Amino acid sequence: MSMEDLLDKPLTPWMTGGGINGDIVLSSRIRLARNLEGVPFPNRADATRLTDIVTQVRESVGDLKKTDKHEYMFVEMEKLSPLERQILVEKHIISPNLAGEPTNRALIVRDDAAVSIMINEEDHLRIQCLVPGLDLKSASDLANDVDDIIEAKHCFAYNEQVGYLTACPTNVGTGLRASVMVHLPALVLARQISRVMSAATQLGFTVRGLYGEGTEAIGNIFQFSNQLTLGHSEQEIIENLQAVAQQVVEQERSARQALLTGSAEALADRVWRAYGVLCYARIISGQEALTLLSEVRLGIDSGIITGVPATIFNELLVTSRPNFLQKIACRAYTDPVERDRLRAQLIREKFKEERKNA
Amino acid sequence: MSMEDLLDKPLTPWMTGGGINGDIVLSSRIRLARNLEGVPFPNRADATRLTDIVTQVRESVGDLKKTDKHEYMFVEMEKLSPLERQILVEKHIISPNLAGEPTNRALIVRDDAAVSIMINEEDHLRIQCLVPGLDLKSASDLANDVDDIIEAKHCFAYNEQVGYLTACPTNVGTGLRASVMVHLPALVLARQISRVMSAATQLGFTVRGLYGEGTEAIGNIFQFSNQLTLGHSEQEIIENLQAVAQQVVEQERSARQALLTGSAEALADRVWRAYGVLCYARIISGQEALTLLSEVRLGIDSGIITGVPATIFNELLVTSRPNFLQKIACRAYTDPVERDRLRAQLIREKFKEERKNA
């Protein structure tokens, strides 16, 4: 997948995989924060230093290619248009921060987008690995491989007592953030989600919504991640989050089972209505689209809706985001209604296509 | 159309006609109240008298057949099941009153249901004529023909000074009630309906909803009728209502035009969403069904939805009524959800059929 494909195609390859508990866990993610020894953190480094860091890290692209069957691409943030950068944000490849201030910043990304390395974000390096389903171990193994390859050539800022040094104290130690993105429509419908969220918070995990501000979870998608890294080993963090996510998956499964047993008809009515609206609406907001898509996905996962692939959810999740829509339309929107119209049209056409194929 | 057909088929022939302004006016109705001279009104007559009235009026069936290319059927109310009587109510062929107390009551009905004569309702005879569209003159001509044929053999209670005598003083005089059933979704959407209703009320007309209690109008269907008959000639009443209805039609047309000009997209979104829900919902209440069907009909009339006949509205308006549903299911419902499920199924199948034909 070329850079153009990464920007144009709604589904990055890692999204189509399914993976372990892939009907509930959309992705597992590991992020490592690393800094070069003896170089000021990006927020204290001048332009020359920053350019120097980009140049240094870029040298690792060749090493990464050598040890992997995948291609790696290097791109300076300033070479991309603001729209292209926003699409990378919507696809979870880069952070909003990197997109917002592109000067002297760069990205190394694997052709399937499963590995991305942001250069000169908050830290000199932010290594991110994404795998489908609930599999933090695989994501972690991948991140460690990448980490090792880069560390072979570069010296990272490391302190024997505290571990990796990072720009923000919350990342000091392992520099690790592990997270899982889960789709929990049944727990939301059954109003059990706040209980689940507060339990996870008490265990030291952060729960946030996808694209949402704070705890607002559009499309019933939640991100569980570790709060702290200091004082915990990498293995501990990963195992704990994996265990919590496993429990959340089981609770979502029981909630789905309970819905199917106790209110199968109401559930069928709900998911089919969502399907009907997505098939025919002419104007649809991003938030409504995600809510309805979530319900349709629940319908597919529960066997209520057949003949529609579950990936329609993952695909439209990206396609219906504002910047991606703008890219498809090849122009900026002056009117938000126009965007809602294009979103409805895209969704409608996608569903029509799937109905034809079914 | 036999009595069985009248009960089984959702559309009575007069409904499919279209008629003048048939996209807005569903039907024009004339009802004449008549009583036999020298016989107590039904509420003061004993069983023998009532039976006698039924026998006398029945004799006119032969005369009606002779002067009309249509068939006329006679049926004693007690010979019908309670469910069958309720279906006749839902189809506007008889009144809830006649259905509720069937003893010594009867009905004469033309095979297309455009003419029906209730015997021993509030008055000895209630002659009703229904035509599609806005055409009170035709309905009135038809009613007068029927009236003349019956009067040729029977003497009606009539006073030179006040006119026809009736059980209830509000009907004394012409014994005439003229009414039109209009579909006013755009006036409702534009929140202009209460203004229209109060204007009509001030001019001496009553406005009620279809099937609704009081002014509640399910499915945006309203019935406009004259309040008084005494002191007005038949012609006056009919011409006045025809003029008022004509104005309402024009106001609905401007409201539709305004919607199509000012908020075409919002309108399209609304009617297509209604269409989507009707195509896929699994449970649907009678009220919601009528609301959504009304929106779809507006979409058809406005040219937004194509390939679906406007009569789907008239048909499902009847089909989705509780008693008709019960007849289709061939059994009584113990569970209201079961009825809502059957309603959704029927509507869904009807739309699927139309989509295939389109």
XYZ file of C-alpha atoms in Angstrom:
716
model
C 0.000 0.000 0.000
C 1.520 3.288 -1.107
C 1.163 6.600 0.714
C -1.593 7.508 -1.770
C -3.440 4.296 -0.937
C -3.074 4.934 2.773
C -4.739 8.279 2.240
C -7.352 7.197 -0.313
C -8.531 3.808 0.875
C -10.818 3.777 3.882
C -9.607 0.441 5.200
C -5.981 0.059 6.136
C -4.978 -3.600 5.810
C -4.701 -4.274 9.531
C -8.390 -3.356 9.924
C -9.709 -6.171 7.761
C -8.065 -8.939 9.720
C -10.702 -9.745 12.315
C -8.340 -11.099 14.933
C -9.031 -12.613 18.344
C -12.438 -11.458 19.660
C -12.466 -9.286 16.568
C -16.240 -8.920 16.710
C -15.838 -6.806 19.850
C -12.230 -5.633 19.947
C -11.464 -3.521 16.899
C -7.776 -3.115 17.635
C -4.952 -3.492 20.136
C -2.347 -0.780 20.174
C 1.086 -0.361 21.728
C 2.831 2.971 21.755
C 6.417 3.501 22.890
C 7.814 6.944 23.691
C 11.542 7.244 22.994
C 14.064 10.095 22.948
C 17.602 10.365 21.649
C 20.242 10.707 24.324
C 21.777 14.116 24.858
C 19.286 15.908 22.615
C 16.667 18.295 24.061
C 13.063 17.132 23.942
C 11.216 18.463 20.851
C 9.518 21.293 22.758
C 12.929 22.622 23.805
C 14.860 21.894 20.584
C 15.453 24.512 17.906
C 14.794 23.984 14.175
C 18.332 22.787 13.439
C 18.143 20.190 16.182
C 14.711 19.027 15.051
C 15.855 18.665 11.419
C 18.842 16.755 12.683
C 16.622 14.348 14.628
C 14.450 13.728 11.553
C 17.549 13.025 9.468
C 18.969 10.655 12.093
C 15.802 8.652 12.583
C 15.166 8.480 8.852
C 18.317 6.339 8.562
C 16.455 3.544 10.332
C 13.959 3.145 7.454
C 16.476 1.017 5.576
C 17.055 -1.198 8.635
C 13.321 -1.649 9.155
C 12.821 -2.720 5.522
C 15.650 -5.237 5.804
C 14.135 -7.138 8.729
C 10.499 -7.080 7.589
C 8.652 -8.333 4.513
C 6.741 -5.039 4.525
C 7.678 -1.736 2.956
C 8.312 1.339 5.109
C 7.654 4.864 3.924
C 9.130 8.102 5.200
C 7.243 11.360 4.814
C 7.866 14.849 6.109
C 4.703 16.282 7.596
C 5.091 19.544 5.706
C 5.019 17.649 2.413
C 1.442 16.597 3.110
C -1.527 18.927 2.751
C -3.447 19.831 5.925
C -6.272 17.610 4.656
C -3.973 14.644 4.131
C -2.588 15.073 7.637
C -6.129 15.133 9.047
C -6.947 11.919 7.246
C -3.952 10.257 8.866
C -5.384 11.418 12.201
C -8.812 9.983 11.367
C -7.134 6.701 10.495
C -5.288 6.730 13.836
C -1.899 6.730 12.110
C -0.739 10.044 13.579
C -1.843 12.244 16.482
C -3.780 15.517 16.092
C -0.745 17.202 17.643
C 1.624 16.025 14.881
C -0.886 17.064 12.209
C -1.400 20.504 13.734
C 2.229 21.567 13.825
C 3.941 19.914 10.865
C 7.180 21.927 10.773
C 10.258 19.715 11.262
C 8.083 16.723 11.952
C 7.980 13.468 10.064
C 6.408 10.047 9.902
C 7.681 6.586 9.139
C 4.838 4.242 8.310
C 4.671 0.593 7.292
C 2.703 -0.088 4.101
C -0.151 -1.751 6.027
C -0.207 1.078 8.621
C 0.300 -1.469 11.390
C 3.525 0.311 12.354
C 3.935 4.057 12.445
C 6.672 6.171 13.958
C 6.016 9.826 14.604
C 9.168 11.918 14.700
C 9.297 15.049 16.866
C 5.851 14.784 18.319
C 5.957 15.247 22.124
C 8.960 12.915 22.174
C 11.619 12.394 19.491
C 10.029 9.072 18.616
C 6.583 7.709 19.125
C 6.472 4.114 17.901
C 2.927 2.827 17.407
C 1.876 -0.707 16.522
C -1.705 -1.664 15.765
C -3.091 -5.180 15.379
C -6.688 -6.305 14.846
C -8.628 -7.943 17.685
C -7.500 -8.415 21.270
C -3.813 -9.206 21.008
C -1.628 -6.796 22.945
C 1.161 -9.385 22.988
C 1.525 -9.342 19.189
C 1.341 -5.559 19.092
C 3.966 -5.413 21.815
C 6.274 -7.923 20.091
C 6.021 -5.877 16.913
C 6.739 -2.634 18.791
C 9.734 -4.187 20.530
C 11.168 -5.408 17.224
C 10.886 -1.917 15.788
C 12.316 -0.445 18.985
C 15.298 -2.810 18.865
C 16.031 -2.042 15.242
C 16.111 1.678 15.909
C 17.993 1.332 19.182
C 20.694 -0.664 17.388
C 21.750 2.538 15.661
C 20.644 5.212 18.127
C 21.201 5.742 21.785
C 17.929 6.353 23.687
C 17.726 8.562 26.785
C 17.529 6.041 29.596
C 18.047 6.184 33.326
C 18.842 3.011 35.318
C 16.537 4.014 38.143
C 13.440 5.302 36.323
C 13.771 3.843 32.831
C 13.162 5.693 29.561
C 13.109 9.460 29.867
C 10.240 11.269 28.197
C 9.049 14.836 27.699
C 6.006 14.283 29.898
C 6.542 12.672 33.341
C 3.473 10.414 32.896
C 5.372 8.491 30.245
C 8.635 8.127 32.141
C 9.578 4.505 32.821
C 8.539 2.090 30.146
C 7.350 4.892 27.846
C 4.602 2.446 27.093
C 0.969 3.097 26.450
C -1.125 0.040 25.714
C -4.685 0.451 24.539
C -7.570 -1.485 23.089
C -10.453 -0.133 21.041
C -13.660 -1.975 21.861
C -17.176 -1.866 20.423
C -19.655 -2.168 23.302
C -23.161 -1.520 21.952
C -24.893 -4.102 24.170
C -23.347 -2.757 27.391
C -24.493 0.722 26.337
C -28.014 -0.469 25.450
C -28.255 -2.355 28.737
C -26.990 0.731 30.598
C -24.151 -1.259 32.145
C -21.405 0.724 30.505
C -20.817 3.245 33.296
C -20.349 0.404 35.783
C -17.803 -1.222 33.470
C -16.039 2.083 32.906
C -15.751 2.952 36.579
C -14.472 -0.533 37.415
C -11.747 -0.155 34.792
C -10.885 3.309 36.092
C -10.535 1.980 39.617
C -8.088 -0.625 38.328
C -5.944 2.218 36.964
C -7.094 2.305 33.366
C -8.364 5.242 31.348
C -11.532 4.844 29.309
C -12.281 7.262 26.495
C -14.588 7.396 23.520
C -13.467 7.142 19.913
C -13.173 10.597 18.345
C -15.244 11.819 21.284
C -14.313 14.407 23.854
C -13.781 12.995 27.325
C -15.979 9.996 28.029
C -18.426 10.653 25.201
C -18.301 7.561 23.033
C -19.687 8.035 19.555
C -20.621 4.799 17.885
C -20.330 2.878 21.163
C -16.585 2.589 20.662
C -14.390 2.891 23.735
C -10.660 2.998 24.206
C -9.206 1.388 27.322
C -5.601 2.257 28.106
C -3.115 2.254 30.974
C -2.866 5.470 32.967
C 0.672 5.187 34.336
C 3.842 3.535 33.237
C 6.232 4.386 36.057
C 6.644 1.603 38.585
C 5.169 -1.052 36.336
C 6.959 -3.392 33.983
C 5.940 -3.541 30.347
C 4.747 -7.089 30.812
C 2.634 -6.142 33.828
C 0.924 -3.294 31.982
C 0.173 -5.422 28.950
C -1.045 -8.425 30.922
C -3.265 -6.274 33.131
C -4.864 -4.468 30.228
C -5.261 -7.710 28.307
C -7.033 -9.219 31.337
C -9.310 -6.211 31.781
C -10.142 -6.154 28.086
C -10.868 -9.868 28.201
C -13.346 -9.240 31.015
C -14.971 -6.378 29.156
C -15.334 -8.646 26.119
C -17.028 -11.263 28.260
C -19.381 -8.710 29.772
C -20.274 -7.384 26.341
C -20.903 -10.960 25.224
C -23.240 -11.649 28.148
C -25.030 -8.359 27.538
C -25.509 -9.327 23.896
C -26.740 -12.763 24.906
C -29.153 -11.203 27.394
C -30.502 -8.866 24.716
C -30.931 -11.766 22.307
C -32.703 -13.833 24.943
C -34.784 -11.214 26.682
C -35.529 -8.703 23.968
C -34.598 -10.314 20.684
C -37.446 -8.623 18.884
C -36.760 -5.141 20.234
C -33.102 -5.650 19.297
C -33.992 -6.826 15.790
C -36.328 -3.853 15.408
C -33.607 -1.467 16.511
C -30.856 -2.791 14.288
C -33.107 -3.101 11.242
C -34.392 0.448 11.703
C -30.795 1.642 11.838
C -30.167 -0.321 8.652
C -33.238 1.224 6.997
C -32.223 4.760 7.885
C -28.634 4.236 6.672
C -29.982 2.810 3.405
C -32.256 5.741 2.678
C -31.371 8.906 4.642
C -30.367 11.927 2.578
C -28.622 13.937 5.290
C -26.745 12.345 8.156
C -24.446 13.803 10.795
C -21.188 12.112 11.731
C -22.465 11.297 15.193
C -25.725 9.773 13.984
C -23.887 7.797 11.318
C -21.593 6.229 13.912
C -24.497 5.415 16.242
C -26.487 3.723 13.480
C -23.439 1.957 12.073
C -22.719 0.627 15.549
C -26.241 -0.782 15.771
C -25.989 -2.369 12.341
C -22.661 -3.921 13.315
C -24.312 -5.340 16.445
C -27.018 -6.741 14.173
C -24.416 -8.371 11.951
C -22.460 -9.776 14.898
C -25.672 -11.137 16.452
C -26.715 -12.868 13.248
C -29.817 -10.664 12.905
C -28.586 -8.964 9.752
C -27.079 -11.375 7.256
C -25.480 -10.846 3.889
C -23.668 -7.702 4.991
C -19.972 -8.004 5.926
C -18.950 -6.788 9.374
C -16.156 -4.729 7.792
C -18.770 -2.330 6.399
C -18.707 -0.886 9.919
C -14.929 -0.422 10.028
C -14.898 1.008 6.543
C -17.751 3.476 6.986
C -16.348 4.436 10.381
C -13.446 5.989 8.473
C -15.281 7.011 5.304
C -17.843 9.031 7.177
C -15.287 11.178 9.012
C -15.220 14.848 7.945
C -11.747 14.984 6.409
C -12.016 11.727 4.576
C -15.297 12.941 3.086
C -13.593 16.120 2.025
C -10.851 14.130 0.308
C -13.454 12.076 -1.559
C -15.279 15.217 -2.657
C -11.916 16.704 -3.746
C -12.774 20.044 -2.200
C -13.348 21.873 1.042
C -16.861 22.301 2.349
C -18.358 25.692 2.857
C -21.636 24.219 4.041
C -21.785 21.574 6.772
C -25.083 20.291 5.330
C -23.206 19.502 2.152
C -20.918 17.246 4.145
C -23.859 15.523 5.804
C -25.370 15.027 2.346
C -22.196 13.467 0.952
C -21.912 11.255 4.030
C -25.480 10.003 3.555
C -24.837 9.403 -0.129
C -21.641 7.444 0.495
C -23.269 5.289 3.151
C -26.347 4.732 0.987
C -24.271 3.677 -1.984
C -22.143 1.352 0.119
C -25.216 -0.378 1.521
C -26.795 -0.586 -1.933
C -23.640 -2.226 -3.244
C -23.688 -4.727 -0.389
C -27.384 -5.476 -0.917
C -26.635 -6.211 -4.571
C -23.776 -8.506 -3.693
C -25.802 -10.314 -1.016
C -67.158 -7.041 -4.755
C -68.865 -9.472 -2.396
C -69.361 -8.957 1.325
C -66.325 -11.211 1.879
C -64.254 -9.044 -0.427
C -65.396 -5.905 1.344
C -64.151 -7.407 4.568
C -60.978 -9.025 3.233
C -59.575 -6.536 0.762
C -57.923 -3.465 2.188
C -58.897 -1.183 -0.683
C -62.545 -0.641 -1.425
C -62.940 0.280 -5.101
C -63.865 3.923 -4.508
C -60.478 4.414 -2.773
C -58.369 3.639 -5.834
C -59.969 6.251 -8.049
C -57.788 9.253 -7.386
C -60.385 11.887 -8.201
C -60.142 15.682 -8.291
C -57.267 16.887 -6.074
C -56.949 13.233 -5.133
C -53.339 13.712 -4.006
C -54.621 15.762 -1.068
C -58.313 14.959 -0.670
C -58.771 11.282 0.072
C -62.560 11.337 -0.065
C -65.728 13.433 -0.128
C -68.654 12.130 1.851
C -72.333 12.982 2.058
C -74.503 11.539 4.785
C -78.269 11.944 4.936
C -80.275 11.222 8.096
C -83.826 10.008 7.370
C -86.652 8.597 9.461
C -89.865 6.859 8.554
C -92.985 8.886 9.233
C -95.084 7.902 12.224
C -92.486 5.497 13.630
C -90.593 6.283 16.849
C -86.871 7.041 16.462
C -84.675 3.936 17.001
C -83.798 4.837 20.610
C -87.532 4.904 21.478
C -88.662 1.941 19.347
C -89.083 -1.588 20.722
C -87.665 -4.722 19.104
C -90.792 -5.388 17.031
C -90.767 -1.894 15.625
C -87.050 -2.079 14.865
C -87.399 -5.408 13.067
C -90.273 -3.931 11.144
C -88.143 -0.967 10.045
C -85.355 -3.294 8.866
C -87.873 -5.347 6.881
C -89.416 -2.259 5.305
C -86.158 -0.641 4.286
C -84.793 -3.926 2.962
C -87.476 -3.807 0.283
C -85.604 -0.916 -1.324
C -82.599 -3.090 -2.161
C -84.357 -4.365 -5.273
C -85.169 -0.810 -6.382
C -81.587 0.317 -5.853
C -80.266 -2.564 -7.966
C -82.692 -1.728 -10.768
C -81.514 1.849 -11.209
C -77.789 1.246 -10.811
C -75.222 -0.890 -12.620
C -73.818 -1.854 -9.208
C -74.912 -4.651 -6.901
C -76.358 -3.857 -3.474
C -76.023 -6.189 -0.511
C -78.126 -6.406 2.597
C -76.691 -7.715 5.849
C -78.051 -7.897 9.372
C -75.467 -6.667 11.836
C -75.937 -9.662 14.118
C -74.949 -11.992 11.270
C -71.469 -10.493 11.276
C -68.846 -11.285 13.874
C -67.724 -8.460 16.163
C -64.413 -8.455 14.265
C -66.137 -8.124 10.897
C -68.215 -5.252 12.204
C -65.063 -3.510 13.453
C -63.455 -3.885 10.054
C -66.451 -2.151 8.475
C -65.867 0.667 10.970
C -62.179 0.866 10.063
C -63.175 1.066 6.416
C -65.603 3.910 7.206
C -68.567 1.879 5.922
C -70.459 1.863 9.237
C -70.262 3.854 12.473
C -68.754 2.533 15.716
C -72.255 2.940 17.181
C -73.841 0.522 14.696
C -71.036 -1.986 15.239
C -71.328 -1.789 19.014
C -75.041 -2.564 19.300
C -75.876 -4.879 16.422
C -79.300 -6.127 17.579
C -82.066 -5.263 15.099
C -79.671 -3.238 13.045
C -78.733 -3.771 9.437
C -76.684 -2.443 6.549
C -77.274 -2.018 2.844
C -74.001 -1.562 0.995
C -73.154 -1.118 -2.670
C -70.531 -3.564 -3.996
C -67.904 -0.795 -4.283
C -68.758 0.545 -0.807
C -69.414 3.988 -2.301
C -72.979 3.775 -0.978
C -73.923 2.423 2.414
C -77.184 2.694 4.309
C -77.185 2.016 8.021
C -80.568 0.942 9.338
C -81.541 1.765 12.916
C -78.467 3.640 13.858
C -79.353 6.929 15.565
C -81.929 7.464 12.821
C -83.912 4.868 10.896
C -81.754 5.483 7.885
C -78.317 6.906 7.485
C -77.448 7.124 3.801
C -73.742 7.583 3.163
C -72.048 8.209 -0.161
C -68.292 8.328 -0.588
C -66.369 9.421 -3.660
C -62.622 9.831 -4.154
C -61.055 13.300 -4.306
C -62.760 16.615 -3.730
C -66.181 16.191 -5.313
C -69.014 16.804 -2.877
C -71.374 17.442 -5.797
C -70.980 13.892 -7.122
C -71.336 12.436 -3.656
C -74.435 14.556 -3.131
C -75.963 13.588 -6.482
C -75.399 9.955 -5.628
C -76.930 10.397 -2.173
C -79.945 12.196 -3.621
C -80.511 9.416 -6.145
C -80.462 6.834 -3.353
C -82.677 9.072 -1.201
C -85.195 9.455 -4.041
C -85.352 5.735 -4.717
C -86.089 4.958 -1.066
C -88.495 7.869 -0.669
C -90.475 6.628 -3.665
C -91.648 3.689 -1.531
C -91.424 5.144 1.999
C -92.738 8.255 3.608
C -90.002 10.165 5.492
C -90.735 12.242 8.595
C -90.711 15.808 7.289
C -91.992 19.138 8.558
C -92.660 21.960 6.137
C -91.152 24.497 8.513
C -87.967 22.753 9.734
C -87.376 20.043 7.140
C -86.412 16.427 7.848
C -86.961 15.341 11.428
C -84.124 13.481 13.104
C -83.378 11.828 16.456
C -80.789 14.454 17.312
C -81.731 18.136 16.885
C -78.367 18.970 15.313
C -79.407 17.009 12.231
C -82.876 18.475 11.882
C -83.411 20.293 8.583
C -81.535 18.855 5.678
C -80.350 15.862 7.701
C -77.171 16.430 5.766
C -73.618 16.055 6.864
C -71.012 16.766 4.254
C -67.382 15.985 4.942
C -64.034 15.720 3.254
C -61.017 13.715 4.375
C -57.800 15.556 3.619
C -54.131 14.646 3.918
C -52.241 17.721 5.123
C -48.659 16.690 5.937
C -47.045 19.897 4.686
C -49.349 22.158 6.713
C -48.514 20.037 9.769
C -44.761 20.128 9.063
C -44.892 23.882 8.517
C -46.907 24.288 11.750
C -49.665 26.099 9.894
C -52.311 23.499 10.602
C -53.796 25.068 13.740
C -54.330 28.341 11.904
C -56.123 26.486 9.107
C -58.194 24.538 11.601
C -59.285 27.561 13.589
C -60.192 29.450 10.415
C -62.404 26.552 9.317
C -63.980 26.364 12.773
C -64.811 30.062 12.682
C -66.569 29.528 9.360
C -68.797 26.937 11.058
C -66.997 23.744 10.150
C -65.803 20.961 12.419
C -62.272 19.630 12.004
C -61.343 16.236 13.417
C -58.530 13.751 12.980
C -58.886 10.399 11.276
C -59.341 7.628 13.853
C -58.085 10.135 16.399
C -59.844 11.397 19.476
C -60.815 15.055 19.259
C -58.424 17.078 17.171
C -55.575 14.571 17.286
C -54.871 13.678 13.688
C -52.905 10.507 13.213
C -51.216 10.261 9.855
C -51.867 13.962 9.175
C -55.377 13.131 7.987
C -58.149 15.582 8.882
C -61.877 15.505 8.379
C -63.653 18.779 7.661
C -67.450 18.721 7.989
C -70.404 21.049 8.461
C -71.490 21.662 12.041
C -75.144 22.592 11.546
C -77.777 21.782 8.997
C -80.789 23.765 10.269
C -81.297 27.079 8.465
C -79.030 26.136 5.580
C -79.955 24.636 2.268
C -78.247 21.466 1.092
C -76.687 23.363 -1.747
C -75.344 26.057 0.579
C -73.744 23.533 2.918
C -72.115 21.612 0.082
C -70.886 24.679 -1.751
C -69.472 26.216 1.410
C -67.592 23.070 2.391
C -66.392 22.548 -1.157
C -65.029 26.123 -1.147
C -63.354 25.709 2.233
C -61.841 22.384 1.184
C -60.624 23.962 -2.025
C -58.861 26.644 0.009
C -57.321 24.064 2.328
C -56.069 22.154 -0.713
C -54.478 25.316 -2.061
C -52.840 26.071 1.282
C -51.490 22.535 1.488
C -50.163 22.896 -2.054
C -48.371 26.155 -1.208
C -46.990 24.581 1.951
C -45.675 21.659 -0.111
C -44.216 24.028 -2.660
C -42.569 26.054 0.101
C -41.058 22.871 1.565
C -39.797 21.803 -1.844
C -38.303 25.218 -2.487
C -36.988 26.112 0.925
C -36.064 22.765 2.423
C -36.139 20.243 -0.384
C -33.264 18.331 1.079
C -34.641 18.154 4.617
C -37.946 17.013 3.143
C -36.267 14.350 1.018
C -34.310 13.182 4.053
C -37.469 12.965 6.128
C -39.566 11.056 3.608
C -36.744 8.668 2.706
C -36.056 7.952 6.370
C -39.742 7.152 6.831
C -39.483 4.878 3.811
C -36.386 3.168 5.239
C -38.004 2.540 8.604
C -41.195 1.164 7.031
C -39.080 -1.133 4.836
C -37.103 -2.597 7.713
C -38.743 -2.080 11.140
C -39.737 -5.239 13.010
C -42.212 -3.696 15.451
C -44.377 -0.720 14.624
C -47.313 0.878 16.426
C -50.434 1.945 14.575
C -49.753 5.584 15.256
C -46.144 5.463 14.079
C -47.157 3.512 10.984
C -49.685 6.191 9.996
C -47.199 8.994 10.622
C -44.519 7.340 8.503
C -46.965 6.315 5.791
C -48.164 9.909 5.635
C -44.586 11.091 5.111
C -43.983 8.498 2.412
C -47.201 9.553 0.674
C -45.991 13.155 0.773
C -42.736 11.939 -0.774
C -44.644 10.170 -3.542
C -46.905 13.158 -4.202
C -43.900 15.494 -4.287
C -42.058 13.337 -6.781
C -39.271 12.588 -4.293
C -40.091 8.895 -4.040
C -40.746 7.303 -7.399
C -41.734 3.800 -8.372
C -44.121 3.405 -5.450
C -47.851 3.904 -6.136
C -49.671 6.503 -4.033
C -52.352 3.921 -3.216
C -49.858 2.092 -0.985
C -50.781 4.785 1.534
C -54.549 4.256 1.267
C -54.097 0.501 1.380
C -51.753 0.363 4.347
C -53.880 2.957 6.129
C -56.536 0.255 6.332
C -54.298 -2.800 6.528
C -52.438 -1.515 9.531
C -55.575 -0.941 11.620
C -55.898 -3.290 14.619
C -59.026 -5.181 13.520
C -57.964 -5.633 9.953
C -54.665 -7.029 11.200
C -56.538 -9.407 13.443
C -58.597 -10.600 10.486
C -55.443 -11.203 8.464
C -53.889 -13.151 11.309
C -57.121 -15.139 11.672
C -57.037 -14.836 15.438
C -57.332 -12.485 18.343
C -54.231 -10.994 19.886
C -53.323 -11.568 23.473
C -50.176 -9.532 23.149
C -50.159 -6.031 21.659
C -46.509 -6.467 20.631
C -47.635 -9.345 18.458
C -49.938 -6.961 16.610
C -47.163 -4.418 16.173
C -44.980 -7.210 14.836
C -47.582 -8.328 12.315
C -48.160 -4.719 11.268
C -44.424 -4.241 10.652
C -44.299 -7.487 8.702
C -47.248 -6.587 6.497
C -45.892 -3.135 5.751
C -42.416 -4.521 5.089
C -43.731 -7.142 2.682
C -45.896 -4.625 0.874
C -42.948 -2.295 0.341
C -40.721 -5.181 -0.731
C -43.318 -6.186 -3.311
C -43.487 -2.624 -4.612
C -39.690 -2.363 -4.760
C -39.607 -5.542 -6.842
C -42.260 -4.226 -9.198
C -40.580 -0.859 -9.511
